[in-house]
Short mmCIF file of C-alpha atoms in Angstrom, two decimals:
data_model
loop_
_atom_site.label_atom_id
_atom_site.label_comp_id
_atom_site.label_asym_id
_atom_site.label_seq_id
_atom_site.Cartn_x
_atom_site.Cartn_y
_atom_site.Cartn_z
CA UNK A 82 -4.94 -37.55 5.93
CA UNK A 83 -1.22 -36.23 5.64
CA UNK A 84 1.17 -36.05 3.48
CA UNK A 85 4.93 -34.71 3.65
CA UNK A 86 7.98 -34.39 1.82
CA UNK A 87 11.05 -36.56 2.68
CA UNK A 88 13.58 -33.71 3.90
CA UNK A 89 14.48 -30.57 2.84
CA UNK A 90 15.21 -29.16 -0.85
CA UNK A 91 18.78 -28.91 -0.12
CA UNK A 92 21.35 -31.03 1.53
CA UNK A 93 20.61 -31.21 5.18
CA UNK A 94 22.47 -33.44 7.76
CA UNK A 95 19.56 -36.28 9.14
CA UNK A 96 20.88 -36.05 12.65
CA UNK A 97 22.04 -33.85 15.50
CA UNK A 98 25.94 -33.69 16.29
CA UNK A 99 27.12 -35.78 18.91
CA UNK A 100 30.11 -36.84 20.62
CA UNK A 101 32.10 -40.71 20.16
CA UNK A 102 35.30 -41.83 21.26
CA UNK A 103 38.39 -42.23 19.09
CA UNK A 104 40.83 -44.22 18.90
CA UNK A 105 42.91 -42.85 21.60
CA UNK A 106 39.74 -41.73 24.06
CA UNK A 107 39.04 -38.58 23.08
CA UNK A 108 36.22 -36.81 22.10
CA UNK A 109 35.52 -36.15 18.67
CA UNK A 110 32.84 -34.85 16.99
CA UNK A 111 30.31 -36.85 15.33
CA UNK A 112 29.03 -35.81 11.81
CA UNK A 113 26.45 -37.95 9.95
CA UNK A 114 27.58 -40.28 7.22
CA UNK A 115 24.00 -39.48 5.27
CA UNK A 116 22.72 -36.63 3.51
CA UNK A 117 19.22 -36.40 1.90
CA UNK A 118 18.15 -33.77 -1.11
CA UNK A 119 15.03 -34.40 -1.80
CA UNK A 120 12.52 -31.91 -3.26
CA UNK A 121 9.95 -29.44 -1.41
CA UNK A 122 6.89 -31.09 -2.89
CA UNK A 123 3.43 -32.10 -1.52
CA UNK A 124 -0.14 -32.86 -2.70
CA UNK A 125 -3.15 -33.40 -0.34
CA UNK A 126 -7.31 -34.51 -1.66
CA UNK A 127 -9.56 -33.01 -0.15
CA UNK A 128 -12.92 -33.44 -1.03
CA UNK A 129 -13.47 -32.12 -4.33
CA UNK A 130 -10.27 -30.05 -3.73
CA UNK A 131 -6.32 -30.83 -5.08
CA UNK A 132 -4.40 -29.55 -2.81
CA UNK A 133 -0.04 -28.96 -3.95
CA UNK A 134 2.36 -27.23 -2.69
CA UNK A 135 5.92 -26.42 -3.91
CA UNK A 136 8.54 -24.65 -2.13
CA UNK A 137 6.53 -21.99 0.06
CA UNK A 138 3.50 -21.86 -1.57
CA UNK A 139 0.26 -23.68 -1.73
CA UNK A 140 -2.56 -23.65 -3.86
CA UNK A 141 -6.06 -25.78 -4.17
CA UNK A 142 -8.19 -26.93 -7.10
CA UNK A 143 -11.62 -27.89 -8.50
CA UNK A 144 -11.63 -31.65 -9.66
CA UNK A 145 -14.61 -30.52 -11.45
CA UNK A 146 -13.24 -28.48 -14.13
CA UNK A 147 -9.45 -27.25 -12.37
CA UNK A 148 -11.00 -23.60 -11.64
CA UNK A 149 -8.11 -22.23 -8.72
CA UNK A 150 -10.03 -22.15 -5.65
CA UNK A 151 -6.88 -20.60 -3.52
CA UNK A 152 -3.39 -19.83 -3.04
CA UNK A 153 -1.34 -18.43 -0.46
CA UNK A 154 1.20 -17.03 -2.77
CA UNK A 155 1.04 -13.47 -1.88
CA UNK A 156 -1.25 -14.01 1.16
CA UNK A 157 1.37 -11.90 4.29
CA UNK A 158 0.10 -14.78 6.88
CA UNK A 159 1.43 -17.63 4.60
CA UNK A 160 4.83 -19.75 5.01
CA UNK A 161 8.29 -17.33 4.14
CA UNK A 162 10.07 -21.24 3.31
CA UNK A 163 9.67 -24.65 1.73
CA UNK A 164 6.58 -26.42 3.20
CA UNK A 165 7.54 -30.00 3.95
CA UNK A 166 4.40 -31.07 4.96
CA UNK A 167 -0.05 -30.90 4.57
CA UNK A 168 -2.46 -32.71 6.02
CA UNK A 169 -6.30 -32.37 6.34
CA UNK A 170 -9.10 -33.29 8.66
CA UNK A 171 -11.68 -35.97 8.03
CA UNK A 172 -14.32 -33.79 7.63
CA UNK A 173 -12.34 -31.65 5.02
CA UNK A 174 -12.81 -28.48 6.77
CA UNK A 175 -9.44 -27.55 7.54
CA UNK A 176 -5.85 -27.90 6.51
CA UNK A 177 -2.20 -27.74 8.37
CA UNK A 178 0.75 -26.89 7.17
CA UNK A 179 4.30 -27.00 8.13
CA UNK A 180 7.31 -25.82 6.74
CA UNK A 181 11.08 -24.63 7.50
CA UNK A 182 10.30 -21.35 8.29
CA UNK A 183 9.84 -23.45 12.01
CA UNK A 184 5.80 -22.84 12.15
CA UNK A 185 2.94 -24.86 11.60
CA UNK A 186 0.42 -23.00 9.89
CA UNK A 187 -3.57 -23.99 10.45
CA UNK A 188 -6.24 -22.50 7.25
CA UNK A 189 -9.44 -23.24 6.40
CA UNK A 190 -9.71 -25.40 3.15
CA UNK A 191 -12.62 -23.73 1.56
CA UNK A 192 -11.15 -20.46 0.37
CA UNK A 193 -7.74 -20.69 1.91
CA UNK A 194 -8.69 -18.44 5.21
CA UNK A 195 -5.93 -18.39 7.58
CA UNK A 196 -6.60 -19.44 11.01
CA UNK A 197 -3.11 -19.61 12.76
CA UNK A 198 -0.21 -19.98 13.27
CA UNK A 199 2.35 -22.10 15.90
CA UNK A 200 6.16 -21.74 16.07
CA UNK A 201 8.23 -24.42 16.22
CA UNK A 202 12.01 -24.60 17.75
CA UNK A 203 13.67 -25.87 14.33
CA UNK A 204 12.83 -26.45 10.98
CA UNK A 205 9.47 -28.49 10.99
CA UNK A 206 9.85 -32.19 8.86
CA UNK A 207 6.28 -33.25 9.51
CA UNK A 208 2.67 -32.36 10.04
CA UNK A 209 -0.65 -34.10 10.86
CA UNK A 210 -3.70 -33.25 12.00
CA UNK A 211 -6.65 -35.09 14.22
CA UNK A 212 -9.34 -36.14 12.54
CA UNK A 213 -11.60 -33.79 14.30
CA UNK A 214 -9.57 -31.03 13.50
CA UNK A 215 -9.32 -29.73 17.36
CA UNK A 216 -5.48 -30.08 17.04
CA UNK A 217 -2.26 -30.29 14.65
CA UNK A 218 1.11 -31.31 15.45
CA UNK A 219 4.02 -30.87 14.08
CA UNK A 220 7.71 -32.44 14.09
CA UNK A 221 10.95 -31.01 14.14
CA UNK A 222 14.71 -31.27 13.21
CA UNK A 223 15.29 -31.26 17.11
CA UNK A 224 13.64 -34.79 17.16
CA UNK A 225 10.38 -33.07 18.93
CA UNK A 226 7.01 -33.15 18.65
CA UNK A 227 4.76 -29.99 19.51
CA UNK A 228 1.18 -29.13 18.84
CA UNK A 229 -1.60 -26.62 18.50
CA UNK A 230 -5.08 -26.53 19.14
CA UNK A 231 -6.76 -25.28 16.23
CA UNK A 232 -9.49 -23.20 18.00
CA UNK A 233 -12.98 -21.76 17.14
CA UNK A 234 -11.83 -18.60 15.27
CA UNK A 235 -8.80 -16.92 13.81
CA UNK A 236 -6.16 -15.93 16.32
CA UNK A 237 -5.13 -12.35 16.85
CA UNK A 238 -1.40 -13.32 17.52
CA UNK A 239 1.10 -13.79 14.68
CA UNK A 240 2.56 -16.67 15.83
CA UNK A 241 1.42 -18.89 18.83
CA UNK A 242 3.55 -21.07 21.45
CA UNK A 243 3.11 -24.51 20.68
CA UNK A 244 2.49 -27.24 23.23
CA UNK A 245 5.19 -29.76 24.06
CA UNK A 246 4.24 -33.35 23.26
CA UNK A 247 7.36 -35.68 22.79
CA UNK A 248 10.99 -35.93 21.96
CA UNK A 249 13.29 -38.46 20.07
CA UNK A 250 17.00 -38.78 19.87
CA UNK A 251 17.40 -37.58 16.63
CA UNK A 252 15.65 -36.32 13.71
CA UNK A 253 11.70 -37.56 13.22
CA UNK A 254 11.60 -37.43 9.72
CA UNK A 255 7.49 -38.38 9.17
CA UNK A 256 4.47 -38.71 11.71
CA UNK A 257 1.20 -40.36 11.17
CA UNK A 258 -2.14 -39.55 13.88
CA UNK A 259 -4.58 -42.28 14.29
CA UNK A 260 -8.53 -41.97 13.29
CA UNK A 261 -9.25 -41.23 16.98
CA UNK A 262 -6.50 -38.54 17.23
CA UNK A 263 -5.01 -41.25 20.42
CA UNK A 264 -2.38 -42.44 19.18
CA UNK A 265 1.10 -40.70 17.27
CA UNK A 266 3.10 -42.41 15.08
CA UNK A 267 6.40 -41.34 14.58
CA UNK A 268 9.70 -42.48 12.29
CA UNK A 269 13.31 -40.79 13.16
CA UNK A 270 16.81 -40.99 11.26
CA UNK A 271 18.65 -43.71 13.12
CA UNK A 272 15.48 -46.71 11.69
CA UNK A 273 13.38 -46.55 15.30
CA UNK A 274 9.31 -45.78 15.06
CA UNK A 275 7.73 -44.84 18.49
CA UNK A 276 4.06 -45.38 19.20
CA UNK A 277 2.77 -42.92 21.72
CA UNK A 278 -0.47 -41.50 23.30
CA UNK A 279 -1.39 -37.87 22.19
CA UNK A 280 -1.48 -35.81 23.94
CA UNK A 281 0.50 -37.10 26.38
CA UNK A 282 3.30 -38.36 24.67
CA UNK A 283 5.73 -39.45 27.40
CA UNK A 284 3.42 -42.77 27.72
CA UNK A 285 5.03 -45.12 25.09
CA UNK A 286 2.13 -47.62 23.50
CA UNK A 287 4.98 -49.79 21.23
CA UNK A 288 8.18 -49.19 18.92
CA UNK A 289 8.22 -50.65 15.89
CA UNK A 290 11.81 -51.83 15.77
CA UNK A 291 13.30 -53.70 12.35
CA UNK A 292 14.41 -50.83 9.89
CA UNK A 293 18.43 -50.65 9.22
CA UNK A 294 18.13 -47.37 7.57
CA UNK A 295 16.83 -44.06 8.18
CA UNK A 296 12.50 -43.57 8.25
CA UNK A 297 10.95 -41.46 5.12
CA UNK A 298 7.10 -42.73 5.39
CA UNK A 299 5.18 -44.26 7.82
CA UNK A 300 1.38 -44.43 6.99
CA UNK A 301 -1.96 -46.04 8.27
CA UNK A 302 -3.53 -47.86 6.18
CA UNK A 303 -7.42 -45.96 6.02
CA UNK A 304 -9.89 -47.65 7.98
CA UNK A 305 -7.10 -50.41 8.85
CA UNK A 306 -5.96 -48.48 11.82
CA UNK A 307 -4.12 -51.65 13.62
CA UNK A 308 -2.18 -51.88 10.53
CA UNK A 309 0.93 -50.05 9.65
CA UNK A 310 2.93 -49.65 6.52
CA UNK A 311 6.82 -47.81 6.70
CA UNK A 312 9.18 -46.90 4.45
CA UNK A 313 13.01 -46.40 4.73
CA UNK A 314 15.99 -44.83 2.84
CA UNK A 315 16.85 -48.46 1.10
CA UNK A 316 13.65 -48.93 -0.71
CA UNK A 317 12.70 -51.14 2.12
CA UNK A 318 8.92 -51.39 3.07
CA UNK A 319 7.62 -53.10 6.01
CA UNK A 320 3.85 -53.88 6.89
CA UNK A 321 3.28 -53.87 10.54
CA UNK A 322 0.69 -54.53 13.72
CA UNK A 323 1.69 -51.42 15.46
CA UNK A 324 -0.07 -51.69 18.56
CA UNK A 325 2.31 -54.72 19.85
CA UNK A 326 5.25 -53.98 17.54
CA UNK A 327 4.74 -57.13 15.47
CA UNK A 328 6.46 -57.18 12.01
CA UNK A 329 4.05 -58.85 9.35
CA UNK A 330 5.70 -58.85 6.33
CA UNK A 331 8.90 -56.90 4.67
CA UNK A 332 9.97 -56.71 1.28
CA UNK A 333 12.57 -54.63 -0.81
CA UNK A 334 11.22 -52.52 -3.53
CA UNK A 335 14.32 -52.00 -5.41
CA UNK A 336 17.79 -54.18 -5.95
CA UNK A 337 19.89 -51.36 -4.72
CA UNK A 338 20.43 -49.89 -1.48
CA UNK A 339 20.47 -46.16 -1.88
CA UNK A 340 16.73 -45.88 -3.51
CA UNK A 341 14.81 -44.59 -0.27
CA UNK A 342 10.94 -44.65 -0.69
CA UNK A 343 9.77 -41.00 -1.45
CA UNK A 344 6.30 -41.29 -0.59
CA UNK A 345 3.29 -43.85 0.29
CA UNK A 346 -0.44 -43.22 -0.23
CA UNK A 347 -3.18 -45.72 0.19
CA UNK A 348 -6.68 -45.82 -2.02
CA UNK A 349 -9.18 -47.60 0.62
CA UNK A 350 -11.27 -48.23 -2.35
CA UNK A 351 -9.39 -50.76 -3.82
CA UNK A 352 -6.86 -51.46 -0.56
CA UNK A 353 -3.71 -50.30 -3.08
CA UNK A 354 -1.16 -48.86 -1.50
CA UNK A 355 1.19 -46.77 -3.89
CA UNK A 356 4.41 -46.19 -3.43
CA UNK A 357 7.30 -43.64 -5.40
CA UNK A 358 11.08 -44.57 -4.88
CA UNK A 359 13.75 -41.84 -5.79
CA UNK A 360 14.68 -44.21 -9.10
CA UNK A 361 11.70 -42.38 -10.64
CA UNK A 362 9.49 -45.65 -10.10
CA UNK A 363 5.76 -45.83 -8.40
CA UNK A 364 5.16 -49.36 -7.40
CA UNK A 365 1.39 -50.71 -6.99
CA UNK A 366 0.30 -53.45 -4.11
CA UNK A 367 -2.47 -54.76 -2.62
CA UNK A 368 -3.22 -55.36 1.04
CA UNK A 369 -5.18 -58.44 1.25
CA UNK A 370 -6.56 -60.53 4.56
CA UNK A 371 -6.40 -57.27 6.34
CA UNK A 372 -7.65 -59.10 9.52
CA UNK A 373 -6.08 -62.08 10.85
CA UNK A 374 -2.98 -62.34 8.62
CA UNK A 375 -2.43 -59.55 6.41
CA UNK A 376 -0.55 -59.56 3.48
CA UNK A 377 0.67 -57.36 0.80
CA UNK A 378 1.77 -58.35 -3.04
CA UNK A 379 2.77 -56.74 -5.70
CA UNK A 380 0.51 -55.65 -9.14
CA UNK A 381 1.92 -53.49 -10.99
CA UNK A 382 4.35 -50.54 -11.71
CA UNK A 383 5.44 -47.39 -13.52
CA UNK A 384 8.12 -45.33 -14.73
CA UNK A 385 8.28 -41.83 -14.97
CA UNK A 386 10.58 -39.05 -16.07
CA UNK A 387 11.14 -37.27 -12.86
CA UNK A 388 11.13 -38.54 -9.02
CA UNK A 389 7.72 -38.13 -7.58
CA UNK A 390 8.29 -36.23 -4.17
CA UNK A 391 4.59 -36.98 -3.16
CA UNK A 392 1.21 -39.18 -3.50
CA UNK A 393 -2.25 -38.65 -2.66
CA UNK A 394 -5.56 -40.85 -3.36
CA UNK A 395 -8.58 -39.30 -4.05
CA UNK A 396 -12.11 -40.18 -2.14
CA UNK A 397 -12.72 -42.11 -5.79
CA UNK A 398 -9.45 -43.96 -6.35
CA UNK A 399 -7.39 -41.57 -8.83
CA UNK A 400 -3.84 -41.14 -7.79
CA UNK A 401 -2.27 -37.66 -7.86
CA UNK A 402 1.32 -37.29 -7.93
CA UNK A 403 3.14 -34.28 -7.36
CA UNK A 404 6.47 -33.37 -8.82
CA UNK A 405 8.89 -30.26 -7.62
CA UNK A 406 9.61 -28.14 -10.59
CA UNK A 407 10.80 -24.94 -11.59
CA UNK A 408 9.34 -21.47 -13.47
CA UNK A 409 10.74 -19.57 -15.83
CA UNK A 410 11.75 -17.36 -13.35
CA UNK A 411 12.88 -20.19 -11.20
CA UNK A 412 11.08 -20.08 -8.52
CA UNK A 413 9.85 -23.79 -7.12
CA UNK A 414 6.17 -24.73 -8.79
CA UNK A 415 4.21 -28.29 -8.53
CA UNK A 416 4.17 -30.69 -11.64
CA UNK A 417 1.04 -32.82 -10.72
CA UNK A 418 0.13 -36.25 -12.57
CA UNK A 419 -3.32 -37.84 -11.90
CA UNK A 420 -3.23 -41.82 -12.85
CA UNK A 421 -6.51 -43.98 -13.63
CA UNK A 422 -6.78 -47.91 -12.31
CA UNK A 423 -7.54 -50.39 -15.01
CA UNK A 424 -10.50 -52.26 -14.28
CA UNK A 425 -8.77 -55.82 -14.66
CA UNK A 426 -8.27 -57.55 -11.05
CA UNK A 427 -6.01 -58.75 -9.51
CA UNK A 428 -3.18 -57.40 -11.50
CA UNK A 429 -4.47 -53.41 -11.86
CA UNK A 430 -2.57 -50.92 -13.64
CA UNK A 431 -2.56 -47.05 -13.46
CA UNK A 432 -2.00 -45.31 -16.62
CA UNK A 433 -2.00 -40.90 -16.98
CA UNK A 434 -5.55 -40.23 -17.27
CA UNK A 435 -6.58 -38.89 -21.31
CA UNK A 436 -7.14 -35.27 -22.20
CA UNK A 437 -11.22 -35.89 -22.04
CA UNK A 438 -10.31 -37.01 -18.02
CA UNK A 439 -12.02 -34.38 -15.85
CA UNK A 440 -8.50 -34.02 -13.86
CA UNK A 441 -6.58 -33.51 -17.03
CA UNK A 442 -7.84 -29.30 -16.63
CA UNK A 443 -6.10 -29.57 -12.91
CA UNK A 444 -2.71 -31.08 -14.07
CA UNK A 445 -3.16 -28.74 -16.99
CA UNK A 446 -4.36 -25.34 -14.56
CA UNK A 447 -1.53 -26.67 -12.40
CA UNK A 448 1.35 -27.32 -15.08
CA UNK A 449 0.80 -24.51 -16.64
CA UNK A 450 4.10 -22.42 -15.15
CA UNK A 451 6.17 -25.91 -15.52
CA UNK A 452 9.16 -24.68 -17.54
CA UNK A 453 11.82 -27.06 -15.75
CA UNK A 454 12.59 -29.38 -13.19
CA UNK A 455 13.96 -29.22 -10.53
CA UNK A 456 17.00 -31.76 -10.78
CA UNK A 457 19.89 -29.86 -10.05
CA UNK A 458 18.29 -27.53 -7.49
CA UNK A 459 16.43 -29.89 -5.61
CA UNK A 460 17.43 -33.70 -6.70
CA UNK A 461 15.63 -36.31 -5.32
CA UNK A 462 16.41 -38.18 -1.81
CA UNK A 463 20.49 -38.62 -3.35
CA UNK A 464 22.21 -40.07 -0.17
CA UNK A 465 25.62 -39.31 -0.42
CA UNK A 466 28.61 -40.31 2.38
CA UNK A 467 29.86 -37.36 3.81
CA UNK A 468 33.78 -37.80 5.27
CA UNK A 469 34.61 -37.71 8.95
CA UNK A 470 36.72 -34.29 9.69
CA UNK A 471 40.15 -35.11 10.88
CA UNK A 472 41.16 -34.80 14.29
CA UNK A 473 43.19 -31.19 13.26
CA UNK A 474 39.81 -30.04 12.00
CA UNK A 475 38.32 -30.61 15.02
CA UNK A 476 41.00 -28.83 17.26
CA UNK A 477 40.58 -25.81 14.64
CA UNK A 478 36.56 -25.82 15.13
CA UNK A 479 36.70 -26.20 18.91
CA UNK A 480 39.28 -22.90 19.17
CA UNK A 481 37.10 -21.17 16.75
#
């Protein structure tokens, strides 16, 4: 089970420089028309646990009656930057953690022990972990992938070399790990997702090729684990059979181009698949015929105030959503929102679960430093175009 946040909480390029040819032949440097600002925002279930995060911080609580089990604000071994990413193993034993300080950051989910930590060569955009919880990788804003072996005991070093897996061309910008910890999925900037063997990451399985914009989600479907849902920065979503490349079925979630999808979680209790879009929208589908011909439709939909920067099912079928907002003092804190299916089938809705709700004391434990949000500081996946420097620029940058 992962989770991650769609970029960074403040305009970052999606792409590495490079070099094109002008006009007349020369050289000049290549910036990238698209910038993402999306929010440092993430929520993870766990067992009986909520896990959130917002901006370097994470913290976990009882669905039970929203008692804080832990949080590593304060703790000198936790993150020193946003955290862009959480994921757990099956067992619900441990958690990883990844975030732009460049390290991936292993802790034990009951009580919030830290285990270790890795170091990454740039700021990390994505996390998983195998279902066994022997290892964790993470991805980077160098387009690589490294990991760490998780290990019996708490390491003595600070920070730990981690293990070269695989590289892309540009930025990955989300991962998913297969059940049998075989198999890494992963989506980059310029629309192409690679299917590779982990460890050993240089032998290719697929690619998923028929995205024209950047990646933001990709996502196995629970115990569907030929299947393959992906998400891109025009609302796009694409259901695939990633294990020969095949494309199954695409649709658009929204009439405009520049709404990327924010986040996809799937509830294998009911096979809905939930995903947020940056026009503050959650959309609601079912995957049906998950064997010979899958297909997915539409059921139902909601609008909120605010962007949600992340989703997360829980083992029974309440959706969490987690918001970036702000405190008093403005510092980054997590809104979170749990939503209750309808029992009416096919066409279920999700509505905010009631004050009796045994998750309204978490969203109420966890709202309760919510004084803000976080538009201005860290808006929600806005692409904007970003102008080519002239050619004088260029000659003034290169003598610099």
């Amino acid at each position: 089970v992962s989770t991650q946040s769609t970029g960074t909480s403040r305009r970052v390029s999606m792409g590495r420089k490079r070099k094109y040819k002008g006009a007349d032949g020369e050289d000049v440097a290549y910036v990238p028309e698209e910038e993402v600002d999306p929010p440092a925002a993430c929520v993870l279930c766990i067992g009986g646990l909520v896990v959130a995060s917002a901006g370097k911080d994470l913290s976990a609580w009882s669905v039970e009656d929203g008692a804080m089990k832990f949080s590593s604000q304060g703790n000198l071994c936790g993150h020193t930057a946003a955290i862009r990413g959480m994921a757990a193993s099956a067992d619900g034993n441990l958690l990883a953690s990844g975030a732009d300080d460049k390290t991936i950051k292993i802790w034990k989910a009951e009580g919030g022990c830290f285990v270790r930590s890795g170091t990454m060569a740039k700021k990390v955009t994505a996390v998983d972990i195998a279902a066994d919880g022997t290892v964790v990788a993470g991805a980077d804003k160098f387009g690589d992938v490294c990991y760490l072996e998780s290990g019996a005991a708490p390491s003595a070093d600070d920070d730990e070399k981690t293990k070269f897996c695989l590289g892309h061309m540009s930025i990955i910008t989300c991962m998913a790990m297969s059940d049998s910890g075989t198999l890494l999925i992963t989506g980059d900037r310029d629309s192409t997702i690679r299917c590779s063997s982990f460890p050993d990451g240089y032998n290719i399985e697929s690619f998923c090729l028929g995205h024209t914009s950047y990646l933001t989600q990709v996502l196995i479907p629970g115990d569907h684990n030929d299947l393959l849902f992906s998400g891109d920065g025009a609302s796009e979503l694409i259901l695939w059979r990633h294990g020969t490349g095949e494309l199954l079925q695409r649709q658009k979630l929204s009439e405009t181009d520049d709404c990327p999808i924010l986040s996809l979680a799937f509830c294998s209790v009911n096979s809905v698949l939930a995903a947020s879009l940056s026009d503050n929208s959650v959309h609601f589908l079912r995957l049906s015929s998950p064997g010979a011909n899958p297909e997915v439709e539409r059921i139902s939909r909601l609008e909120r105030q605010h962007p949600v920067a992340s989703l997360a099912f829980d083992a029974h079928g309440l959706l969490w959503a987690a918001t970036c907002a702000l405190t008093v003092e403005g510092d980054a804190t997590t809104h979170l929102t749990a939503f209750a299916c309808s029992e009416e089938m096919p066409k279920s809705t999700y509505s905010e679960v009631q004050e009796s709700h045994p998750a309204h004391a978490v969203m109420s434990a966890a709202n309760a430093k919510v004084n803000s949000f976080a538009e201005g500081v860290g808006l929600v996946k806005g692409v904007q175009k970003k102008q080519r420097p002239s050619k004088a620029d260029d000659q003034e940058t290169d003598e610099k």
